[in-house]
Coordinates of C-alpha atoms in Angstrom, one line a residue:
M1 CA -3.1 21.2 -35.1
E2 CA -2.2 23.5 -32.2
Y3 CA -4.7 23.8 -29.4
K4 CA -5.1 26.5 -26.8
S5 CA -6.7 26.4 -23.4
E6 CA -10.3 27.5 -23.4
N7 CA -12.5 28.8 -20.6
K8 CA -16.0 27.3 -20.5
T9 CA -19.1 27.8 -18.4
C10 CA -20.6 24.5 -17.1
K11 CA -24.1 24.0 -18.5
N12 CA -25.2 22.4 -15.3
C13 CA -23.7 24.4 -12.3
K14 CA -22.8 27.6 -14.3
K15 CA -19.3 27.6 -12.9
D16 CA -16.2 28.2 -15.1
F17 CA -13.9 25.4 -16.0
I18 CA -10.9 25.1 -18.3
I19 CA -10.4 22.7 -21.2
E20 CA -6.6 22.3 -21.8
P21 CA -4.8 21.6 -25.1
D22 CA -4.1 17.9 -24.1
D23 CA -7.8 17.5 -23.5
F24 CA -8.7 18.8 -27.0
R25 CA -6.2 16.3 -28.5
F26 CA -7.8 13.4 -26.7
Y27 CA -11.4 14.5 -27.7
K28 CA -10.1 14.8 -31.3
K29 CA -8.5 11.3 -31.2
I30 CA -11.7 9.6 -30.1
Q31 CA -13.9 11.9 -32.2
V32 CA -16.2 13.4 -29.5
P33 CA -17.0 17.1 -28.9
P34 CA -15.5 18.8 -25.8
P35 CA -17.6 18.5 -22.7
T36 CA -20.3 21.1 -21.7
F37 CA -20.3 20.0 -18.0
C38 CA -17.4 20.7 -15.6
S39 CA -15.5 17.6 -14.4
E40 CA -17.4 17.5 -11.0
C41 CA -20.8 17.7 -12.6
R42 CA -19.8 15.0 -15.1
L43 CA -18.7 12.8 -12.2
I44 CA -22.0 13.3 -10.4
R45 CA -24.0 12.6 -13.5
R46 CA -22.2 9.3 -14.0
L47 CA -22.5 8.4 -10.3
C48 CA -26.2 8.9 -10.5
W49 CA -26.4 5.7 -12.6
R50 CA -24.5 3.6 -10.1
N51 CA -26.1 1.8 -7.1
D52 CA -23.5 -0.2 -5.3
L53 CA -24.9 -0.9 -1.8
T54 CA -28.7 -0.3 -1.8
F55 CA -30.1 -3.8 -2.0
Y56 CA -33.7 -5.0 -2.2
N57 CA -35.6 -8.3 -2.1
R58 CA -37.6 -9.1 -5.2
S59 CA -38.3 -12.0 -7.6
C60 CA -36.6 -12.9 -10.8
D61 CA -38.9 -12.0 -13.7
L62 CA -38.0 -15.2 -15.6
C63 CA -37.7 -18.0 -13.1
G64 CA -39.6 -16.5 -10.2
K65 CA -36.8 -17.2 -7.7
N66 CA -36.5 -14.8 -4.7
I67 CA -33.4 -12.7 -5.2
I68 CA -31.3 -9.8 -3.9
S69 CA -31.4 -6.9 -6.4
L70 CA -30.3 -3.3 -7.0
Y71 CA -33.8 -2.6 -8.2
H72 CA -36.9 -2.2 -5.9
K73 CA -39.8 -4.5 -6.9
D74 CA -42.0 -1.4 -7.5
K75 CA -39.8 -0.1 -10.3
K76 CA -41.3 -0.9 -13.6
L77 CA -38.3 -2.8 -14.9
T78 CA -37.6 -6.4 -16.0
V79 CA -35.0 -7.9 -13.7
Y80 CA -33.4 -11.4 -14.0
C81 CA -31.3 -13.3 -11.6
N82 CA -27.7 -14.0 -12.5
R83 CA -28.3 -17.5 -13.8
C84 CA -31.2 -16.5 -16.0
W85 CA -29.6 -13.3 -17.3
W86 CA -26.4 -15.1 -18.5
S87 CA -28.3 -18.0 -19.9
D88 CA -29.6 -18.6 -23.5
K89 CA -33.2 -18.5 -22.3
W90 CA -33.7 -15.0 -23.8
D91 CA -32.3 -13.0 -26.7
P92 CA -31.5 -9.3 -26.1
K93 CA -31.7 -8.7 -29.9
S94 CA -35.4 -9.6 -29.8
Y95 CA -36.0 -6.2 -28.3
G96 CA -34.3 -4.4 -31.2
K97 CA -36.0 -1.4 -32.7
E98 CA -35.7 1.0 -35.6
I99 CA -34.3 4.5 -35.0
D100 CA -37.0 7.2 -35.2
F101 CA -35.1 10.3 -36.5
S102 CA -38.0 12.5 -35.4
R103 CA -37.4 11.9 -31.8
S104 CA -34.6 12.2 -29.2
F105 CA -32.1 9.4 -29.0
F106 CA -32.1 9.4 -25.2
E107 CA -35.8 9.1 -25.1
Q108 CA -35.7 6.0 -27.4
F109 CA -32.8 4.5 -25.5
R110 CA -34.7 4.8 -22.2
E111 CA -37.7 3.0 -23.7
L112 CA -35.3 0.2 -24.7
Q113 CA -33.9 0.1 -21.2
D114 CA -37.4 -0.3 -19.7
K115 CA -37.9 -3.5 -21.7
V116 CA -34.5 -5.3 -21.9
P117 CA -34.0 -7.4 -18.7
L118 CA -31.5 -6.1 -16.2
L119 CA -29.0 -8.1 -14.1
S120 CA -30.3 -8.1 -10.5
L121 CA -26.7 -7.6 -9.3
I122 CA -23.6 -6.9 -11.5
N123 CA -21.5 -9.9 -10.6
D124 CA -20.3 -13.1 -12.3
N125 CA -21.4 -15.4 -9.4
D126 CA -21.4 -19.1 -10.5
I127 CA -19.6 -18.0 -13.7
G128 CA -16.2 -16.5 -12.9
S129 CA -16.9 -16.1 -9.1
V130 CA -17.9 -18.6 -6.4
N131 CA -20.2 -17.9 -3.5
C132 CA -20.5 -14.1 -4.2
E133 CA -24.2 -13.9 -4.5
Y134 CA -24.7 -10.9 -2.3
T135 CA -22.2 -8.6 -4.0
Q136 CA -22.1 -5.8 -6.6
N137 CA -19.5 -5.3 -9.3
T138 CA -17.6 -8.5 -8.5
T139 CA -15.6 -10.6 -10.8
Y140 CA -13.2 -13.6 -10.4
A141 CA -13.7 -13.7 -6.7
K142 CA -14.5 -16.3 -4.0
N143 CA -16.5 -16.2 -0.8
C144 CA -17.4 -12.5 -0.8
Y145 CA -20.4 -11.0 1.0
M146 CA -22.1 -7.6 1.3
G147 CA -19.8 -5.4 -0.6
A148 CA -19.0 -3.8 -4.0
M149 CA -16.1 -3.5 -6.4
T150 CA -13.7 -6.4 -6.1
W151 CA -11.9 -8.8 -8.4
R152 CA -9.4 -11.6 -7.9
T153 CA -10.0 -11.7 -4.1
E154 CA -11.2 -14.2 -1.5
D155 CA -13.1 -14.1 1.8
L156 CA -14.3 -10.5 2.0
M157 CA -17.1 -9.1 4.0
Y158 CA -18.5 -5.5 4.2
Y159 CA -16.0 -4.0 1.8
Y160 CA -15.7 -1.4 -0.9
H161 CA -13.1 -1.5 -3.7
I162 CA -10.7 -4.4 -2.9
D163 CA -8.3 -5.4 -5.6
G164 CA -6.3 -8.7 -5.8
P165 CA -4.5 -10.9 -6.5
N166 CA -3.9 -12.7 -3.2
T167 CA -5.9 -10.2 -1.2
R168 CA -8.1 -12.1 1.2
D169 CA -9.6 -12.3 4.7
I170 CA -10.8 -8.7 4.7
V171 CA -13.6 -7.2 6.7
D172 CA -14.9 -3.6 6.8
C173 CA -12.3 -2.1 4.4
L174 CA -12.0 0.4 1.6
D175 CA -9.4 0.6 -1.2
L176 CA -7.1 -2.3 -0.4
F177 CA -4.6 -3.7 -2.9
Y178 CA -1.9 -6.2 -3.7
C179 CA -1.5 -9.2 -1.3
S180 CA -3.1 -7.7 1.8
Q181 CA -4.4 -10.3 4.1
T182 CA -6.3 -10.4 7.4
I183 CA -7.2 -6.7 7.5
Y184 CA -10.0 -5.0 9.5
D185 CA -11.4 -1.5 9.3
S186 CA -8.7 0.0 7.1
I187 CA -8.3 2.3 4.1
F188 CA -5.8 2.3 1.2
L189 CA -3.3 -0.3 2.1
E190 CA -1.0 -2.5 0.1
H191 CA 1.1 -5.5 1.0
C192 CA -0.2 -5.5 4.6
Y193 CA -0.8 -8.4 6.9
N194 CA -2.8 -8.8 10.1
C195 CA -3.6 -5.1 10.6
R196 CA -6.6 -3.2 11.9
N197 CA -7.6 0.4 11.8
C198 CA -4.7 1.3 9.5
Y199 CA -4.8 4.0 6.9
F200 CA -2.8 5.0 3.7
S201 CA 0.1 2.7 4.5
S202 CA 2.1 -0.1 2.9
G203 CA 4.1 -3.1 4.0
L204 CA 2.7 -3.3 7.5
T205 CA 2.5 -6.4 9.7
D206 CA 0.7 -6.7 13.0
C207 CA -0.1 -3.0 13.3
I208 CA -3.0 -1.2 14.9
F209 CA -4.2 2.4 14.4
C210 CA -1.4 3.5 12.1
Y211 CA -1.5 6.3 9.5
D212 CA 0.9 6.8 6.5
C213 CA 3.4 4.2 7.8
K214 CA 5.7 2.0 5.7
G215 CA 7.5 -1.2 6.4
C216 CA 6.5 -1.3 10.0
S217 CA 5.6 -4.2 12.3
S218 CA 4.1 -4.3 15.7
C219 CA 3.3 -0.6 15.9
F220 CA 0.4 1.0 17.7
M221 CA -1.1 4.5 17.3
C222 CA 1.7 5.6 15.0
V223 CA 1.9 8.2 12.2
N224 CA 4.5 8.8 9.5
L225 CA 6.9 6.0 10.6
R226 CA 9.3 4.1 8.3
Q227 CA 10.7 0.6 9.0
Q228 CA 10.0 0.7 12.7
K229 CA 9.0 -2.0 15.2
Y230 CA 7.5 -1.9 18.7
C231 CA 6.5 1.8 18.6
I232 CA 3.6 3.4 20.4
L233 CA 2.7 7.0 19.6
N234 CA 5.9 7.1 17.6
K235 CA 8.0 6.2 20.6
Q236 CA 10.3 3.2 20.7
H237 CA 9.7 0.4 23.2
T238 CA 11.1 -3.0 23.9
K239 CA 9.1 -6.0 22.9
E240 CA 8.1 -6.6 26.5
E241 CA 7.1 -3.0 27.1
Y242 CA 5.1 -3.0 23.9
E243 CA 3.2 -6.1 24.6
K244 CA 2.4 -5.0 28.2
I245 CA 1.0 -1.6 27.0
I246 CA -1.0 -3.3 24.2
K247 CA -2.5 -5.7 26.7
S248 CA -3.5 -2.8 29.0
Y249 CA -5.7 -1.3 26.3
R250 CA -7.9 -4.4 26.1
L251 CA -8.4 -4.1 22.4
D252 CA -10.7 -7.1 22.5
T253 CA -13.2 -4.8 24.1
Y254 CA -15.4 -2.1 22.6
S255 CA -14.4 0.4 25.3
G256 CA -10.7 -0.3 24.7
I257 CA -11.1 0.3 21.0
K258 CA -12.9 3.6 21.7
R259 CA -10.1 4.7 24.1
A260 CA -7.4 3.9 21.5
E261 CA -9.4 5.6 18.7
A262 CA -9.7 8.8 20.7
E263 CA -6.0 8.9 21.6
F264 CA -5.0 8.1 18.1
T265 CA -7.2 10.8 16.6
Q266 CA -5.7 13.4 19.0
F267 CA -2.2 12.3 18.2
L268 CA -2.8 12.3 14.4
S269 CA -4.2 15.9 14.5
K270 CA -0.8 17.1 15.6
Q271 CA 1.3 15.4 12.9
A272 CA 2.3 16.7 9.5
R273 CA 0.4 15.4 6.5
R274 CA 1.8 14.8 3.1
F275 CA -0.1 17.0 0.5
A276 CA -1.3 13.8 -1.3
N277 CA -1.2 10.1 -0.9
I278 CA 0.7 9.5 -4.1
R279 CA 3.2 6.6 -4.1
N280 CA 5.7 5.5 -6.7
S281 CA 4.0 7.7 -9.4
V282 CA 5.3 10.3 -11.9
N283 CA 3.7 13.5 -13.0
C284 CA 0.4 13.0 -11.2
T285 CA -2.1 15.2 -9.5
G286 CA -4.9 13.8 -7.4
D287 CA -4.9 11.6 -4.3
Y288 CA -4.6 7.9 -3.4
L289 CA -2.5 7.0 -6.4
L290 CA -0.1 4.1 -6.7
N291 CA 2.3 3.1 -9.5
C292 CA 0.8 5.7 -11.9
K293 CA 2.2 8.0 -14.6
N294 CA 0.8 11.1 -16.1
L295 CA -2.5 11.3 -14.2
K296 CA -4.5 14.5 -13.6
N297 CA -7.4 15.0 -11.3
A298 CA -7.4 11.3 -10.5
F299 CA -8.4 9.6 -7.2
V300 CA -7.8 6.0 -6.1
A301 CA -5.9 4.7 -9.1
I302 CA -3.5 1.8 -9.4
G303 CA -1.1 1.2 -12.3
C304 CA -2.8 3.8 -14.6
E305 CA -1.1 6.0 -17.3
D306 CA -2.2 9.0 -19.3
V307 CA -5.6 9.4 -17.6
R308 CA -7.6 12.4 -16.4
F309 CA -10.7 12.7 -14.3
L310 CA -10.7 9.2 -12.8
L311 CA -12.3 7.8 -9.7
H312 CA -11.3 4.2 -8.9
G313 CA -9.2 2.7 -11.6
T314 CA -6.8 -0.2 -12.2
N315 CA -4.4 -0.5 -15.1
I316 CA -6.2 2.1 -17.3
K317 CA -4.4 3.8 -20.2
D318 CA -5.1 6.9 -22.3
S319 CA -8.7 7.6 -21.0
Y320 CA -10.8 10.4 -19.5
D321 CA -13.8 10.5 -17.1
L322 CA -14.0 6.9 -15.9
T323 CA -15.8 5.9 -12.7
P324 CA -14.6 3.2 -12.0
G325 CA -12.8 1.0 -14.5
G326 CA -10.0 -1.5 -15.1
E327 CA -7.7 -2.8 -17.8
S328 CA -9.1 -0.5 -20.4
S329 CA -7.8 2.1 -22.9
Q330 CA -9.1 5.0 -24.9
C331 CA -12.4 5.1 -23.0
Y332 CA -14.4 8.2 -22.1
E333 CA -17.3 9.1 -19.9
A334 CA -17.9 5.5 -18.8
L335 CA -19.2 4.0 -15.6
T336 CA -17.4 0.7 -15.1
A337 CA -15.5 0.1 -18.3
D338 CA -13.5 -3.1 -17.7
Y339 CA -11.2 -4.7 -20.3
D340 CA -12.6 -2.3 -22.9
Y341 CA -11.2 -0.4 -25.9
R342 CA -12.9 2.8 -26.9
A343 CA -16.0 2.4 -24.7
L344 CA -17.7 5.8 -24.9
F345 CA -20.6 6.8 -22.7
A346 CA -21.0 3.3 -21.3
I347 CA -22.5 1.8 -18.2
F348 CA -21.2 -1.6 -17.1
S349 CA -19.3 -2.4 -20.2
F350 CA -17.1 -5.6 -20.1
K351 CA -14.7 -6.8 -22.8
N352 CA -16.1 -4.5 -25.5
Q353 CA -14.5 -2.7 -28.4
E354 CA -15.7 0.4 -30.2
V355 CA -19.0 0.8 -28.4
S356 CA -21.0 4.0 -27.6
Y357 CA -24.0 4.7 -25.4
V358 CA -24.4 1.1 -24.1
E359 CA -25.6 -0.4 -20.8
N360 CA -24.6 -3.8 -19.5
C361 CA -23.2 -5.1 -22.8
H362 CA -20.3 -7.6 -22.8
S363 CA -17.8 -9.2 -25.2
S364 CA -19.1 -7.2 -28.2
K365 CA -17.8 -4.8 -30.8
H366 CA -19.3 -2.0 -32.8
L367 CA -22.5 -1.3 -30.7
F368 CA -24.3 2.0 -30.5
G369 CA -27.3 2.6 -28.1
C370 CA -27.6 -1.0 -27.0
S371 CA -28.6 -2.7 -23.7
G372 CA -27.9 -6.3 -22.6
I373 CA -26.1 -7.4 -25.8
R374 CA -23.6 -10.3 -25.3
H375 CA -21.2 -11.4 -28.0
G376 CA -22.8 -9.1 -30.6
Q377 CA -21.6 -6.7 -33.3
Y378 CA -23.0 -4.0 -35.6
C379 CA -26.1 -3.4 -33.5
I380 CA -28.0 -0.1 -32.9
L381 CA -30.8 0.0 -30.4
N382 CA -30.3 -3.8 -30.2
K383 CA -31.1 -4.4 -33.8
E384 CA -28.3 -6.0 -35.9
Y385 CA -27.2 -4.6 -39.2
S386 CA -24.6 -5.5 -41.9
K387 CA -21.2 -3.8 -41.4
E388 CA -21.9 -1.3 -44.1
E389 CA -25.4 -0.5 -42.9
Y390 CA -24.2 -0.1 -39.3
F391 CA -21.5 2.5 -40.0
T392 CA -23.8 4.5 -42.3
L393 CA -26.7 4.4 -39.8
R394 CA -24.3 5.1 -36.9
D395 CA -22.9 8.2 -38.5
K396 CA -26.4 9.5 -39.4
L397 CA -27.5 8.9 -35.8
I398 CA -24.5 10.8 -34.4
E399 CA -25.5 13.8 -36.5
H400 CA -29.0 13.5 -35.4
M401 CA -27.9 13.5 -31.7
K402 CA -25.7 16.5 -32.4
N403 CA -28.7 18.4 -33.7
W404 CA -30.6 17.5 -30.5
G405 CA -27.6 18.5 -28.3
E406 CA -27.1 14.9 -27.1
Y407 CA -23.9 13.6 -28.7
G408 CA -21.0 14.0 -26.4
E409 CA -23.2 14.0 -23.3
F410 CA -23.4 11.1 -20.9
F411 CA -26.9 9.7 -20.2
P412 CA -28.9 12.4 -18.2
S413 CA -29.3 11.7 -14.5
K414 CA -33.1 11.9 -14.8
M415 CA -33.0 8.8 -17.0
S416 CA -31.3 6.7 -14.3
H417 CA -33.0 3.7 -12.8
F418 CA -32.2 5.0 -9.3
G419 CA -33.0 7.8 -7.0
Y420 CA -30.1 10.0 -6.0
N421 CA -30.2 8.6 -2.5
E422 CA -29.6 5.1 -3.8
T423 CA -26.4 5.9 -5.6
M424 CA -22.7 6.5 -5.3
A425 CA -23.4 10.1 -6.1
H426 CA -25.1 10.4 -2.7
E427 CA -22.1 8.7 -1.0
Y428 CA -19.5 11.1 -2.4
F429 CA -21.7 14.2 -2.8
P430 CA -24.4 13.9 0.0
F431 CA -27.5 16.1 -0.5
S432 CA -30.7 16.3 1.4
R433 CA -33.8 15.4 -0.5
K434 CA -34.7 19.1 -0.8
E435 CA -31.2 19.9 -2.1
A436 CA -31.2 17.0 -4.6
E437 CA -34.6 17.7 -6.0
K438 CA -33.7 21.4 -6.4
K439 CA -30.7 20.3 -8.5
G440 CA -33.0 18.2 -10.6
Y441 CA -32.1 14.8 -9.2
K442 CA -34.7 12.1 -8.5
W443 CA -35.3 10.7 -5.0
W444 CA -36.5 7.2 -4.0
D445 CA -38.8 6.9 -1.0
K446 CA -38.8 3.1 -0.6
L447 CA -35.4 2.2 0.7
Q448 CA -35.4 -1.3 2.3
I449 CA -34.5 -0.4 5.8
T450 CA -35.6 -2.2 8.9
T451 CA -35.9 -0.4 12.3
G452 CA -37.4 -1.1 15.6
K453 CA -37.0 -4.9 15.4
E454 CA -34.0 -5.1 17.7
T455 CA -33.8 -7.9 20.3
L456 CA -30.4 -6.8 21.8
K457 CA -29.6 -3.2 22.7
P458 CA -26.0 -1.8 22.2
E459 CA -25.4 -1.5 25.9
D460 CA -26.3 -5.1 26.4
I461 CA -23.7 -6.4 23.9
S462 CA -20.7 -7.9 25.7
D463 CA -17.8 -5.4 25.8
S464 CA -15.3 -8.1 25.0
I465 CA -15.5 -10.4 22.0
L466 CA -14.2 -13.1 24.4
D467 CA -17.5 -13.0 26.2
V468 CA -19.8 -13.0 23.2
K469 CA -21.8 -16.2 22.9
D470 CA -22.9 -18.0 19.7
S471 CA -26.5 -16.8 20.5
I472 CA -25.6 -13.4 19.1
L473 CA -26.1 -14.9 15.7
N474 CA -29.8 -15.0 16.5
E475 CA -30.1 -11.5 17.8
I476 CA -31.1 -8.3 15.9
L477 CA -29.0 -5.3 16.7
Y478 CA -29.5 -1.6 16.0
C479 CA -27.0 1.0 14.8
I480 CA -26.1 3.6 17.4
E481 CA -25.9 6.2 14.6
C482 CA -28.8 5.6 12.2
R483 CA -30.8 3.1 14.3
R484 CA -31.0 0.7 11.4
N485 CA -31.3 -2.9 12.3
Y486 CA -28.5 -5.3 11.4
K487 CA -27.3 -8.8 12.3
I488 CA -24.0 -10.6 12.9
V489 CA -23.4 -13.5 10.5
E490 CA -21.5 -16.6 11.3
N491 CA -18.3 -15.9 9.2
E492 CA -18.2 -12.4 10.6
L493 CA -18.3 -13.7 14.2
I494 CA -15.5 -16.2 13.4
F495 CA -13.3 -13.4 12.0
Y496 CA -14.0 -11.2 15.1
R497 CA -13.0 -14.0 17.4
K498 CA -9.9 -14.9 15.4
C499 CA -8.7 -11.3 15.4
S500 CA -10.0 -10.4 18.9
I501 CA -12.3 -7.6 17.6
P502 CA -15.3 -6.5 19.5
I503 CA -18.8 -6.6 18.0
P504 CA -19.4 -3.3 16.0
R505 CA -22.1 -1.0 17.3
K506 CA -22.8 0.6 13.9
C507 CA -24.3 -1.0 10.8
F508 CA -22.2 -1.6 7.8
Y509 CA -23.6 1.4 5.9
C510 CA -22.6 3.8 8.6
R511 CA -19.2 2.2 9.0
N512 CA -18.7 2.4 5.2
N513 CA -19.8 6.1 5.1
W514 CA -17.3 6.9 7.9
R515 CA -14.5 5.4 5.8
I516 CA -15.5 7.4 2.7
N517 CA -15.7 10.6 4.8
F518 CA -12.3 9.9 6.4
K519 CA -10.7 10.2 3.0
N520 CA -10.4 13.6 1.5
P521 CA -12.9 14.9 -1.1
T522 CA -12.4 13.9 -4.8
K523 CA -11.5 17.5 -5.6
L524 CA -8.3 19.6 -5.7
W525 CA -7.5 23.0 -4.2
H526 CA -4.4 25.3 -4.5
H527 CA -2.5 25.2 -1.3
K528 CA 0.8 26.4 0.2
C529 CA 3.2 24.3 2.3
M530 CA 2.7 25.0 6.0
K531 CA 6.3 24.3 7.0
G532 CA 7.8 27.5 8.2
G533 CA 10.1 29.2 5.6
C534 CA 8.9 27.0 2.7
G535 CA 7.2 28.7 -0.2
N536 CA 6.2 25.6 -2.2
E537 CA 2.7 25.4 -3.7
F538 CA 0.8 22.4 -4.9
S539 CA -2.6 21.0 -5.7
T540 CA -4.2 19.0 -2.9
S541 CA -7.4 17.5 -1.7
Y542 CA -7.0 19.4 1.6
T543 CA -8.9 22.7 1.5
P544 CA -6.8 25.7 2.6
E545 CA -9.0 26.3 5.7
R546 CA -8.8 22.8 7.1
P547 CA -6.9 22.4 10.4
E548 CA -4.5 19.7 9.3
I549 CA -0.8 20.5 9.0
V550 CA -0.1 20.0 5.3
Y551 CA 3.5 19.8 3.9
C552 CA 4.8 19.7 0.4
E553 CA 6.6 16.5 -0.7
S554 CA 10.1 17.8 0.1
C555 CA 9.3 19.1 3.6
Y556 CA 7.3 16.0 4.4
N557 CA 10.2 13.7 3.4
K558 CA 12.6 15.8 5.6
E559 CA 10.3 15.4 8.5
V560 CA 9.7 11.7 8.1
Y561 CA 12.8 10.1 6.7

């Protein structure tokens, strides 16, 4: 069948969007109707279901243990700690219910969600991971603390999206991959060692404040360098000169770091930028892509192929609208589909096949509208059927959902367990409460934030890490940006001392938000190369009115290599 591009109007934001022939082919293959929301509204709708870093204290509803959870204790939900949820002390099928064909499917699924126990945090601590209790979306990891989205890693603190293997000893980082070790406050690095404040680079060793550099060592405040050593502000120095200048900055001090940061920012603003951070990839549009092929509108992807509308993915094939996911194929509109085949409209789906409209189901096949099922098959609303009954009833339910305008749509944001301000949606698309509620999103008033309890003011913290005493572990600090209280933990202090890094004056949440905002938006604009005499045009995450100097690939390579 030959398909043609079609213009559609988003049912949510009322803006126009295009469905292309390849999109129709994919929807036909997985047997879902074309979307009624534009790609950005679909992304926000999915992100409204994902809380990564808003943690609360509460009790496990099975064993009574005090736990850290994604869910506030005042929410009318059943929440189990990790050990209890993965145990055989309860049976998710005991919550199974018959379908009521006189009512909305989404309404019935929400009632099921309210009853089936939820995992306090989505991690496999004490199962596949070790000492990763205070983490979210973590698998096969060791010694990780206060962060989200990591697998096959070790010794991480205050992180977001770190992918192994052999990636370890990381603090305050975003989007790190492939054998990066001893890294601080950095973004989108691969194969780097002993670096701090480095961004969108690969193969660096002993570098500080570097942007889009490759194969460099012992470089400081450099941009767009390749295979260089002992450079400062892109100028070559001898080893002795380099070490003397570095020493003069006193990078063990907070004041020295702020000085270097200001000079680096000024220098960076005058350098040409590549239109996109796409490395070793073919036929791709988006940003922050590595080792990919045939990706469109994709952001932060590693080793993916034939994927469109992706945010955070590793080794995904032939899929659309995933946020995030890994090692999956033929998946659609899923929020964390890992090791899945044909997971459609799924939330935290792990090692599943042929599942639709599921939440927190694992190692199962042929599920529809299920929550919390493990090692199950042929279930609808958590009730198990024979193979023949399942397919007959599933097809009938799909037709019922089509009549209600539900099939083909992800779970509505109003059904989410979270307020907009608790979720990834707020991190990537920040709205005020008034703006969020005007757009129909919920808001949560009871964030667990402590203020006014500080015992040590920012100005009283030692400027140099060399002067910081062990007693700081007993102090309560406050963030100079949001005034939230925070503490320094023992392993954190050990890392700062080992790497000569001063005590941070901002809380982890503000530090993480800065890194997210330092990256470009997850959206593409039409742009022209700013190199004089070049007429090349491209899609980029830089808006045309931004001040950065943006080059096409050809002009950028001529400037850099």
